[in-house]
Structures are given as C-alpha cells and as structure tokens.
mmCIF file of C-alpha atoms in Angstrom:
data_model
loop_
_atom_site.group_PDB
_atom_site.id
_atom_site.type_symbol
_atom_site.label_atom_id
_atom_site.label_comp_id
_atom_site.label_asym_id
_atom_site.label_seq_id
_atom_site.Cartn_x
_atom_site.Cartn_y
_atom_site.Cartn_z
ATOM 1 C CA UNK A 1 77.309 -55.977 4.172
ATOM 2 C CA UNK A 2 79.361 -58.551 2.285
ATOM 3 C CA UNK A 3 77.913 -62.049 2.228
ATOM 4 C CA UNK A 4 79.701 -65.216 1.239
ATOM 5 C CA UNK A 5 78.127 -67.973 -0.872
ATOM 6 C CA UNK A 6 75.960 -70.454 1.016
ATOM 7 C CA UNK A 7 77.461 -73.416 -0.838
ATOM 8 C CA UNK A 8 81.167 -74.140 -0.879
ATOM 9 C CA UNK A 9 82.914 -73.165 -4.099
ATOM 10 C CA UNK A 10 84.208 -76.705 -4.493
ATOM 11 C CA UNK A 11 80.623 -77.694 -5.379
ATOM 12 C CA UNK A 12 81.344 -76.379 -8.882
ATOM 13 C CA UNK A 13 84.647 -78.149 -9.469
ATOM 14 C CA UNK A 14 83.523 -79.477 -12.844
ATOM 15 C CA UNK A 15 81.718 -76.830 -14.826
ATOM 16 C CA UNK A 16 83.529 -76.788 -18.153
ATOM 17 C CA UNK A 17 83.008 -79.644 -20.502
ATOM 18 C CA UNK A 18 85.373 -78.749 -23.338
ATOM 19 C CA UNK A 19 83.192 -80.563 -25.840
ATOM 20 C CA UNK A 20 84.148 -80.961 -29.475
ATOM 21 C CA UNK A 21 81.589 -79.415 -31.804
ATOM 22 C CA UNK A 22 79.218 -81.949 -33.331
ATOM 23 C CA UNK A 23 79.419 -85.643 -33.978
ATOM 24 C CA UNK A 24 79.231 -88.755 -31.852
ATOM 25 C CA UNK A 25 82.120 -87.650 -29.638
ATOM 26 C CA UNK A 26 80.130 -84.620 -28.463
ATOM 27 C CA UNK A 27 77.167 -86.853 -27.645
ATOM 28 C CA UNK A 28 79.341 -89.252 -25.636
ATOM 29 C CA UNK A 29 81.151 -86.491 -23.735
ATOM 30 C CA UNK A 30 77.882 -84.657 -23.013
ATOM 31 C CA UNK A 31 76.235 -87.778 -21.595
ATOM 32 C CA UNK A 32 79.379 -88.518 -19.559
ATOM 33 C CA UNK A 33 79.298 -84.969 -18.168
ATOM 34 C CA UNK A 34 75.593 -85.232 -17.289
ATOM 35 C CA UNK A 35 76.248 -88.547 -15.531
ATOM 36 C CA UNK A 36 79.036 -86.949 -13.487
ATOM 37 C CA UNK A 37 76.641 -84.204 -12.390
ATOM 38 C CA UNK A 38 74.038 -86.834 -11.473
ATOM 39 C CA UNK A 39 76.479 -88.447 -9.052
ATOM 40 C CA UNK A 40 75.978 -85.469 -6.726
ATOM 41 C CA UNK A 41 72.704 -86.283 -4.947
ATOM 42 C CA UNK A 42 72.410 -82.832 -3.336
ATOM 43 C CA UNK A 43 72.687 -81.155 -6.729
ATOM 44 C CA UNK A 44 70.251 -83.609 -8.281
ATOM 45 C CA UNK A 45 67.692 -82.954 -5.546
ATOM 46 C CA UNK A 46 68.127 -79.175 -5.851
ATOM 47 C CA UNK A 47 67.430 -79.367 -9.597
ATOM 48 C CA UNK A 48 64.402 -81.609 -8.998
ATOM 49 C CA UNK A 49 62.938 -79.115 -6.528
ATOM 50 C CA UNK A 50 63.683 -75.906 -8.405
ATOM 51 C CA UNK A 51 63.410 -77.073 -12.025
ATOM 52 C CA UNK A 52 61.208 -80.161 -12.401
ATOM 53 C CA UNK A 53 61.074 -79.918 -16.202
ATOM 54 C CA UNK A 54 64.867 -79.804 -16.411
ATOM 55 C CA UNK A 55 65.111 -82.725 -13.964
ATOM 56 C CA UNK A 56 62.774 -84.787 -16.172
ATOM 57 C CA UNK A 57 64.813 -83.928 -19.283
ATOM 58 C CA UNK A 58 68.012 -84.877 -17.430
ATOM 59 C CA UNK A 59 66.505 -88.212 -16.347
ATOM 60 C CA UNK A 60 65.460 -88.991 -19.945
ATOM 61 C CA UNK A 61 69.007 -88.361 -21.143
ATOM 62 C CA UNK A 62 70.477 -90.555 -18.400
ATOM 63 C CA UNK A 63 68.061 -93.372 -19.294
ATOM 64 C CA UNK A 64 69.145 -93.116 -22.933
ATOM 65 C CA UNK A 65 65.727 -92.027 -24.174
ATOM 66 C CA UNK A 66 66.737 -88.625 -25.493
ATOM 67 C CA UNK A 67 70.176 -88.271 -27.040
ATOM 68 C CA UNK A 68 69.496 -85.700 -29.757
ATOM 69 C CA UNK A 69 72.390 -83.253 -29.915
ATOM 70 C CA UNK A 70 70.327 -80.042 -29.546
ATOM 71 C CA UNK A 71 68.580 -81.504 -26.481
ATOM 72 C CA UNK A 72 71.905 -82.574 -24.963
ATOM 73 C CA UNK A 73 73.388 -79.128 -25.526
ATOM 74 C CA UNK A 74 70.430 -77.471 -23.791
ATOM 75 C CA UNK A 75 70.686 -79.859 -20.837
ATOM 76 C CA UNK A 76 74.454 -79.331 -20.490
ATOM 77 C CA UNK A 77 74.071 -75.556 -20.681
ATOM 78 C CA UNK A 78 71.163 -75.420 -18.206
ATOM 79 C CA UNK A 79 72.676 -77.802 -15.659
ATOM 80 C CA UNK A 80 76.056 -76.082 -15.808
ATOM 81 C CA UNK A 81 74.309 -72.762 -15.142
ATOM 82 C CA UNK A 82 72.485 -74.308 -12.157
ATOM 83 C CA UNK A 83 75.751 -75.727 -10.826
ATOM 84 C CA UNK A 84 77.539 -72.394 -11.038
ATOM 85 C CA UNK A 85 74.591 -70.517 -9.551
ATOM 86 C CA UNK A 86 74.310 -73.016 -6.707
ATOM 87 C CA UNK A 87 77.996 -72.611 -5.882
ATOM 88 C CA UNK A 88 78.066 -68.821 -6.010
ATOM 89 C CA UNK A 89 74.716 -67.541 -4.732
ATOM 90 C CA UNK A 90 74.827 -65.542 -1.550
ATOM 91 C CA UNK A 91 71.392 -66.764 -0.533
ATOM 92 C CA UNK A 92 70.509 -70.440 -0.119
ATOM 93 C CA UNK A 93 69.690 -72.276 -3.323
ATOM 94 C CA UNK A 94 66.021 -73.133 -3.641
ATOM 95 C CA UNK A 95 66.306 -76.601 -2.101
ATOM 96 C CA UNK A 96 67.471 -74.947 1.128
ATOM 97 C CA UNK A 97 65.722 -71.607 0.772
ATOM 98 C CA UNK A 98 62.142 -72.779 0.907
ATOM 99 C CA UNK A 99 59.938 -72.681 3.967
ATOM 100 C CA UNK A 100 60.108 -75.637 6.258
ATOM 101 C CA UNK A 101 57.618 -76.964 8.783
ATOM 102 C CA UNK A 102 58.332 -76.091 12.381
ATOM 103 C CA UNK A 103 56.815 -75.656 15.807
ATOM 104 C CA UNK A 104 56.155 -72.529 17.773
ATOM 105 C CA UNK A 105 57.091 -72.470 21.399
ATOM 106 C CA UNK A 106 54.339 -71.874 23.892
ATOM 107 C CA UNK A 107 53.880 -68.130 24.241
ATOM 108 C CA UNK A 108 55.846 -67.301 21.089
ATOM 109 C CA UNK A 109 54.412 -64.656 18.768
ATOM 110 C CA UNK A 110 54.384 -64.438 15.033
ATOM 111 C CA UNK A 111 56.445 -61.640 13.567
#
C-alpha cells in the first residue's frame, strides 16, 4: 500500500539556508533562518513535544543567549532535519501521533 505524507509538502518550503561559511554573516543568516522557522507555531509545538532539548536550545538562540557558531550550526541542521521529516513522513509527526484522551461509548469493548 502506498501512503502519502501526513503533512502537506508546502510545510517545508524553506529548508535550504545557503549560508556562507564562517563569520558574522553566517551568524546573522542562521539566526534569521531560525526565526523564520519559529514563525510556524505548529512546527514549534511539534519540536517542543518531540525534542524538548532542541526546543530549549532553539529558544536560547532566539533570545540571543547562545550565538556561538557551532551551536547555531547544530540548531540549523537539526531543525532543518525535523522540518523535512515532518513534511515527508507517511505517519503523523509526533505531535499528532501520540495517544490522546477519549471516551468509550457505553457497551464498547477494548481491542
């Protein structure tokens, strides 16, 4: 059976940064890219649920607390991978794929 991705492919419109190697320009472009990803609340929530450590690192960068180039590169690489995976997975991304509370109808049986 062929399954299509759960998320629309347009969710990964911006996945390539085209950053220059090293220097202040790379820092600026990386932070700008991370801010553009943060504008998508669904993506931000999915990262917070499935990768809390990455979400905390991302928040530190956005607050201006952590702008070291190696840290920025790791954040850009990890968040771009999440974005691509979220747009192309056949199964729901973790934010949607987890169990949710519900109610059983009267007389219903557990499977």
